[in-house]
Coordinates of C-alpha atoms in Angstrom, one line a residue:
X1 CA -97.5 -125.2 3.8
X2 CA -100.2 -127.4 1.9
X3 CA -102.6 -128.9 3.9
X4 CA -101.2 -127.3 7.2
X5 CA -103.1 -125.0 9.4
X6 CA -102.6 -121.0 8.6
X7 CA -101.2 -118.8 11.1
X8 CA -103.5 -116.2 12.7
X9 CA -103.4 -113.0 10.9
X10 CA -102.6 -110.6 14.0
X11 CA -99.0 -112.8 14.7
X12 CA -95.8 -111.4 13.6
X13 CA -94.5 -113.3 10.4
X14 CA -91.4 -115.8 11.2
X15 CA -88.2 -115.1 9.7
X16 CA -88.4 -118.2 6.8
X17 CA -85.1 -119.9 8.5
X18 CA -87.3 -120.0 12.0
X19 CA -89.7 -121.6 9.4
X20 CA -87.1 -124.3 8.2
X21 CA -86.2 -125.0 11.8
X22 CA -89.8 -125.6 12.8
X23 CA -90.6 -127.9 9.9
X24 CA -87.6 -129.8 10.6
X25 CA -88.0 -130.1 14.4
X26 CA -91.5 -130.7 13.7
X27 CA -90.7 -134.2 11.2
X28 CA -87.7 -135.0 13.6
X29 CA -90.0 -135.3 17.3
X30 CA -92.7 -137.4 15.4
X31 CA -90.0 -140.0 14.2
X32 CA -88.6 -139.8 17.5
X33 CA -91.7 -140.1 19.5
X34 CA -92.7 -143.0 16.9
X35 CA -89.8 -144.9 17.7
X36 CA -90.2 -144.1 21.4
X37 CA -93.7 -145.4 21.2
X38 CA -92.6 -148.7 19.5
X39 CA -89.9 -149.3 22.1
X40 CA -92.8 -148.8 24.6
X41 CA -94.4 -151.2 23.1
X42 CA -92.0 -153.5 23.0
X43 CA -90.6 -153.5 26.9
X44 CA -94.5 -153.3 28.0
X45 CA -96.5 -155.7 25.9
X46 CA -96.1 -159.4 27.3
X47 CA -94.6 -162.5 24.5
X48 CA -97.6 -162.4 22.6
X49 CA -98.3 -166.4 20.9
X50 CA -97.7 -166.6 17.1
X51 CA -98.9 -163.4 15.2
X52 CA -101.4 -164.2 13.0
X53 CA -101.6 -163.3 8.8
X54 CA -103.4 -160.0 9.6
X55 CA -101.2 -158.8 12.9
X56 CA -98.3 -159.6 10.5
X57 CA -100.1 -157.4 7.5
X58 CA -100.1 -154.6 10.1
X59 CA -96.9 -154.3 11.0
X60 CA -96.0 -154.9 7.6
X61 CA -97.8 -151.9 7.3
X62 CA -96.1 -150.1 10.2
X63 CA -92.7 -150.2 8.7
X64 CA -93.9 -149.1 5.7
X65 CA -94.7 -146.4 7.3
X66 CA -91.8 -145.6 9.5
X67 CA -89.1 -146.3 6.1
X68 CA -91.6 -143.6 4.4
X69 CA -90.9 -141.2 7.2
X70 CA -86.9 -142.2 7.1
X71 CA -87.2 -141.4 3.6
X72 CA -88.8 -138.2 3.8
X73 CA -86.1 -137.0 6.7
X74 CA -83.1 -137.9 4.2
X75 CA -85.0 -136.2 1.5
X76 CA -85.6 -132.6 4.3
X77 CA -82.1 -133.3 5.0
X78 CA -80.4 -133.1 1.7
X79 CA -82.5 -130.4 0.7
X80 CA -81.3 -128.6 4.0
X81 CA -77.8 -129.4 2.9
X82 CA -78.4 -127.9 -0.6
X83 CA -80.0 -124.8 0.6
X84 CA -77.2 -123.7 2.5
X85 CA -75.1 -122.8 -0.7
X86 CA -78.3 -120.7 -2.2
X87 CA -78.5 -116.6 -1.3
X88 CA -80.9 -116.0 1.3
X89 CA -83.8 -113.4 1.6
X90 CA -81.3 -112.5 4.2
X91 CA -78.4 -112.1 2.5
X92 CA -80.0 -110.4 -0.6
X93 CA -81.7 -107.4 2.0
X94 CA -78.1 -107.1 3.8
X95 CA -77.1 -106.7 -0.3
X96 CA -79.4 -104.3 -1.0
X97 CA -78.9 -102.4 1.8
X98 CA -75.1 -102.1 1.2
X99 CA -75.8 -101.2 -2.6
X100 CA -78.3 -98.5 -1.7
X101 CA -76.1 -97.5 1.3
X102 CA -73.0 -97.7 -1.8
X103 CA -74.9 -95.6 -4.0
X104 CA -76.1 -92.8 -1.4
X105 CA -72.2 -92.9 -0.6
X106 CA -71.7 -92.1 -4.1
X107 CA -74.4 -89.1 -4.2
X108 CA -72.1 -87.9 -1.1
X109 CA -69.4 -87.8 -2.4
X110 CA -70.3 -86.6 -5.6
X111 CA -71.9 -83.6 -4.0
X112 CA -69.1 -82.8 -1.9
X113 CA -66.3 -82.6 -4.6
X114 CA -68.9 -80.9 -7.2
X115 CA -68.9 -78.2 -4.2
X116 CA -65.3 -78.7 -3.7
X117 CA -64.8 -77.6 -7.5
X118 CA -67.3 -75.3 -7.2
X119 CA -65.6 -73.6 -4.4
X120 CA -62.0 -74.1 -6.2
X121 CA -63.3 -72.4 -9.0
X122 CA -64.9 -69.8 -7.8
X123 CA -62.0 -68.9 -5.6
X124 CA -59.5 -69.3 -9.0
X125 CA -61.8 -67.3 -11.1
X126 CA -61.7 -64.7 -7.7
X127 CA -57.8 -64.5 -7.6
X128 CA -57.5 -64.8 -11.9
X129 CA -59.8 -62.2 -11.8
X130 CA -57.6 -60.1 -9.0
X131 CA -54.5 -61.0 -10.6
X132 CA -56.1 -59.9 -14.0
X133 CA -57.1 -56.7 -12.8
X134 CA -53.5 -56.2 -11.7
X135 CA -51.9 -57.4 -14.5
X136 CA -54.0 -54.5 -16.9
X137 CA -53.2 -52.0 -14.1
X138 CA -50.0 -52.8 -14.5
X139 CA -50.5 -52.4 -18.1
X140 CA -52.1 -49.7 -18.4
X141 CA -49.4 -47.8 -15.7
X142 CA -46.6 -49.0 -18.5
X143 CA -48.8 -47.5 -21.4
X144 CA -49.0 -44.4 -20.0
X145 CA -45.6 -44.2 -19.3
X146 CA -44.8 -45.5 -22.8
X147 CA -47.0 -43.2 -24.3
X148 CA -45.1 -40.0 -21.6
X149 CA -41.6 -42.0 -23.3
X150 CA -43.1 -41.3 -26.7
X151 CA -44.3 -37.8 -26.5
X152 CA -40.5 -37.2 -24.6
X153 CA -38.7 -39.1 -27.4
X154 CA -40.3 -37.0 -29.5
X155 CA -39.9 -34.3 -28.1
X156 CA -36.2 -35.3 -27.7
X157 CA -36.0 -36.0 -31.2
X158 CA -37.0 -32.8 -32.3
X159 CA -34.7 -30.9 -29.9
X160 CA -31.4 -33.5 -31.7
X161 CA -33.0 -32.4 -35.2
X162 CA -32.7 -28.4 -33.9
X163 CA -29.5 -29.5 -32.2
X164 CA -28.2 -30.9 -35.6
X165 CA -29.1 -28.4 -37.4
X166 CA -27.2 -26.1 -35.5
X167 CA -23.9 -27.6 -35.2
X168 CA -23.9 -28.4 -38.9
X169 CA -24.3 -24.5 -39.0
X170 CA -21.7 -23.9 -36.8
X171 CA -19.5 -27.1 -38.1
X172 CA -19.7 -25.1 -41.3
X173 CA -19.2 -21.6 -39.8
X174 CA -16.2 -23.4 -38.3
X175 CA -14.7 -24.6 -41.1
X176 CA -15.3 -21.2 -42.9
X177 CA -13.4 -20.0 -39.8
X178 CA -10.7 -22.9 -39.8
X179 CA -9.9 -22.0 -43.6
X180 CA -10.1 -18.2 -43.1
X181 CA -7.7 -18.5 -40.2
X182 CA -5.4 -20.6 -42.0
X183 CA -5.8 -18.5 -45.3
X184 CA -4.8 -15.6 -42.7
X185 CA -2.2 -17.6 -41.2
X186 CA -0.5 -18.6 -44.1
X187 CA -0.9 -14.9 -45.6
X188 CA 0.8 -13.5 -42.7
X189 CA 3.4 -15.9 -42.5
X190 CA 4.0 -15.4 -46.5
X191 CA 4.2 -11.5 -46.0
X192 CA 6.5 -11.5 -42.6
X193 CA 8.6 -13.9 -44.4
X194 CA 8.7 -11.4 -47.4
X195 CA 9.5 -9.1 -45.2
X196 CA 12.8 -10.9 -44.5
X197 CA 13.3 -11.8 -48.0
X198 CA 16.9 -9.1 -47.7
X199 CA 18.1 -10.8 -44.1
X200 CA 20.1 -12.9 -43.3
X201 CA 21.2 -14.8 -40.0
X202 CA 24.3 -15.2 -38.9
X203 CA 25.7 -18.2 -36.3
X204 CA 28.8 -17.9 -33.6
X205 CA 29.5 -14.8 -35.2
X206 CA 32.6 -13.6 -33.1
X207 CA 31.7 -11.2 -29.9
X208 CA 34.1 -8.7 -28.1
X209 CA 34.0 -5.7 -26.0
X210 CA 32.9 -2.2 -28.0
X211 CA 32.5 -4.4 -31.0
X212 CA 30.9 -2.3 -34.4
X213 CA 29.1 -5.1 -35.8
X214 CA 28.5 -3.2 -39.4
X215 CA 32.2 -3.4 -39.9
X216 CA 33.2 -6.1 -38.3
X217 CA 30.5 -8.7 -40.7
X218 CA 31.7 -6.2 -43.8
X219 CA 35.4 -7.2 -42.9
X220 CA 34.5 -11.0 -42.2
X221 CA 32.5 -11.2 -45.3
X222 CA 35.7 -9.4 -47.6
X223 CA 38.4 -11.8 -45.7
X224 CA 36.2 -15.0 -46.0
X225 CA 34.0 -14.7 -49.0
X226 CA 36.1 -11.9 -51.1
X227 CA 33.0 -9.9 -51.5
X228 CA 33.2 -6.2 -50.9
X229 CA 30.7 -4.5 -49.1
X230 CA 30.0 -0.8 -48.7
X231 CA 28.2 0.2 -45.3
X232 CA 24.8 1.1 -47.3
X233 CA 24.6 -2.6 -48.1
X234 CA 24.3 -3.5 -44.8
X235 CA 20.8 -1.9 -43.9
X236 CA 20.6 -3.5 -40.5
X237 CA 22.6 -5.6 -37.7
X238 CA 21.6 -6.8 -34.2
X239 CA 22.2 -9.5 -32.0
X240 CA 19.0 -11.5 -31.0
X241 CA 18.4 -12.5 -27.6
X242 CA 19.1 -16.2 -26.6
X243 CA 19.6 -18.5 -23.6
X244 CA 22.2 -20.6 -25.0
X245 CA 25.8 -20.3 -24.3
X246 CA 28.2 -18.9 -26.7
X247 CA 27.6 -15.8 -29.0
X248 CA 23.9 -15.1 -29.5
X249 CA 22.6 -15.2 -33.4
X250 CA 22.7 -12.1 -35.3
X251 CA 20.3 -10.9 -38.3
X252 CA 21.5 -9.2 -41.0
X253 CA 19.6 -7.0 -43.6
X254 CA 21.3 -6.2 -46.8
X255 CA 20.4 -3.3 -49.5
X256 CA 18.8 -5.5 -51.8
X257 CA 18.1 -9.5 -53.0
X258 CA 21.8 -9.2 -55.6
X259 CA 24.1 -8.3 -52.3
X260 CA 22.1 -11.5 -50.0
X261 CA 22.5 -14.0 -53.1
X262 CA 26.1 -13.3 -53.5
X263 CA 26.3 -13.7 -49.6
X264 CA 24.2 -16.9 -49.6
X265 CA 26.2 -18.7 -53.0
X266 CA 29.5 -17.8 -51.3
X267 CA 28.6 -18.6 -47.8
X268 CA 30.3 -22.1 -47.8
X269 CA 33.8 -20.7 -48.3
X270 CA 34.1 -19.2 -44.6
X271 CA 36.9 -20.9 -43.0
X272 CA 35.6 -20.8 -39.1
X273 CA 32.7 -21.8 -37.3
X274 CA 30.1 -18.7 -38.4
X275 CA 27.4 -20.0 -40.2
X276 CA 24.9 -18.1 -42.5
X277 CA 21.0 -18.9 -43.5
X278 CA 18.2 -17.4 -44.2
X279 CA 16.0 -15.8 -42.1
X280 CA 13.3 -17.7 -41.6
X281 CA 10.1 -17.0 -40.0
X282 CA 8.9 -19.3 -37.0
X283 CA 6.1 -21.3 -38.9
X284 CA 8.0 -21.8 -41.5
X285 CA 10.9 -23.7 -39.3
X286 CA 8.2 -25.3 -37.9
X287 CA 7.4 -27.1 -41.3
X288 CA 10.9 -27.7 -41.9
X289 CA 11.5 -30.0 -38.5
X290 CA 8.1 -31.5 -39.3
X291 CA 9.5 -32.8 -42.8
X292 CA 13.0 -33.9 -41.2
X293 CA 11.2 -35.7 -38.5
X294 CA 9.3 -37.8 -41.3
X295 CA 12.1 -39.4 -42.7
X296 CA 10.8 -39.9 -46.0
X297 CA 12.9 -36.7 -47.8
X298 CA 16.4 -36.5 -48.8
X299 CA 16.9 -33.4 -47.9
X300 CA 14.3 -30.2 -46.9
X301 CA 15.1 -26.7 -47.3
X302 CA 14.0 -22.8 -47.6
X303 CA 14.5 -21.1 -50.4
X304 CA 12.8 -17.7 -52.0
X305 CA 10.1 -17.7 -49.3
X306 CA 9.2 -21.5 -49.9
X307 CA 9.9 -25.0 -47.9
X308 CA 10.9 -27.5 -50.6
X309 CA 11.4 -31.6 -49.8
X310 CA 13.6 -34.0 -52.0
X311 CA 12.4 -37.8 -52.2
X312 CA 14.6 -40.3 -53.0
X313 CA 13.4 -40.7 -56.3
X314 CA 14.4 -37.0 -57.1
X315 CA 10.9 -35.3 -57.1
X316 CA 11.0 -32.2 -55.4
X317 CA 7.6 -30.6 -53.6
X318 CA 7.1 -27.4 -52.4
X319 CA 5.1 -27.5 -49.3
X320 CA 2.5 -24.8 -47.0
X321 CA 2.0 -24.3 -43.9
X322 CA -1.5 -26.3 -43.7
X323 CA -0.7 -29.1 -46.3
X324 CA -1.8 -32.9 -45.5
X325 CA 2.0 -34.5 -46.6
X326 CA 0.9 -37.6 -46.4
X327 CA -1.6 -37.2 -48.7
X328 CA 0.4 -35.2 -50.9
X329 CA 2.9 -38.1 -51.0
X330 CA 0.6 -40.6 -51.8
X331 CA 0.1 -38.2 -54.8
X332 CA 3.4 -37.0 -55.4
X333 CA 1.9 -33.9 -56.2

């Protein structure tokens, strides 16, 4: 302080709130020994006579000084008071300390998660990397089996194309056959039934023991149908074999087509149960139960080696073996 005696150099500097307390003590013991001193004074000095002008100038004096030093202890004491509510030396180090301490935290921490993220990204780019390599493995594994898919597909392809070609060969080689065999078919089947064009056949014709059949049909067809027959207009007669019960069918062939048509026109004059037809071949009965079966004819019948078909409306078709009738009645043609 001003005026006050310096410390020796080599002494460790006081904390400044030790210097507070000193200055204060200090100020306090001389105000207290001052008043101790006067009490002393008092007690000890004897009823002095009247004080004189000058004895009454020094005490005068006296209290001045002791109000000065009153003064001066209220004046350290408020200022006391006031620095109590004013950041210490103290209080700013323990500050500082905390800030520095607050921003080496920070360096800390910073440094650990930059090598946390470091570390975390090193290891992701590790396992993106693995899983990458994988993935284009992986890849790779399905291009070349694409590419093995592509070269079989092709392959493939060109075996369908050969494949093709050759059932549209034999599609049409079969279709050549197909209408060859039906052209056959239907030329045999014209020619067998040619062959029969002079037969007849003959239903529940009567049957008996050493029977002549030549003139027993001559007589039936005289009696019956009052045509007369020699024996060289009947070329032929047999039975035909057949598992149903009562007399089997019998075929007939006559001379010529002018003895079967007189036969056939006066056929429906017999007066029992004999019936005659033609002789038709297999196939073409065939065709005629097909027709019946379709219902849409009013009647269906052989005649002069043909199968014909009435419709309703009257307009009669001649059919073949391979026909499409539907078609051909959606035509009418």
């Amino acid at each position: 302080m001003p005026g006050g005696n310096s410390l020796p150099s080599n002494k460790t500097e006081q904390n400044p709130k030790e210097k507070k307390s000193t200055n204060t003590n200090t100020v306090q013991t001389l105000l207290s020994a001052r008043r101790d001193l006067d009490k002393t004074k008092a007690r000890t000095q004897p009823k002095l006579p009247k004080r004189t002008h000058s004895e009454l100038s020094s005490e005068s004096d006296n209290s001045m000084y002791t109000s000065g030093l009153n003064s001066l202890q209220k004046d350290l004491d408020e200022i006391k008071t006031n620095l109590q509510g004013i950041t210490k030396k103290d209080d700013l180090d323990i500050l500082t300390k905390d800030l520095v301490r607050t921003h080496d935290l920070e360096i800390i921490v910073t440094s650990i998660v930059t090598k946390l993220f470091q570390r975390f990204e090193s290891t992701m780019d590790k396992k993106l990397n693995t899983k990458l390599a994988i993935v284009q493995k992986e890849m790779q594994e399905m291009q070349n089996k694409f590419e093995a898919l592509s070269i079989e597909n092709e392959e493939l392809r060109k075996q369908i194309d050969q494949t093709r070609a050759v059932v549209i060969k034999n599609k049409k080689g079969l279709d050549d056959s197909t209408r060859m065999n039906q052209e056959a078919i239907t030329s045999a089947n014209y020619n067998e039934q040619y062959s029969r064009k002079n037969n007849i056949k003959v239903m529940n014709f009567p049957r008996r023991e050493n029977q002549n059949l030549r003139s027993d049909f001559i007589e039936t067809v005289k009696r019956d149908l009052y045509i007369h027959l020699e024996e060289r207009d009947v070329v032929a007669i047999h039975r035909l074999p057949s598992d149903k019960p009562g007399p089997k069918p019998m075929i007939v062939r006559l001379s010529n087509s002018d003895v079967k048509r007189k036969v056939m026109v006066n056929r429906k004059n017999l007066n029992n149960s004999v019936r005659i037809s033609d002789d038709v071949t297999w196939r073409n009965m065939q065709l005629i139960s097909k027709l019946r079966d379709m219902n849409c004819f009013e009647s269906v019948w052989f005649y002069n080696s043909g199968v014909y078909g009435r419709l309703e409306d009257g307009l009669q078709l001649k059919f073949n073996l391979f026909d499409n009738i539907r078609t051909r009645l959606q035509h009418k043609k």
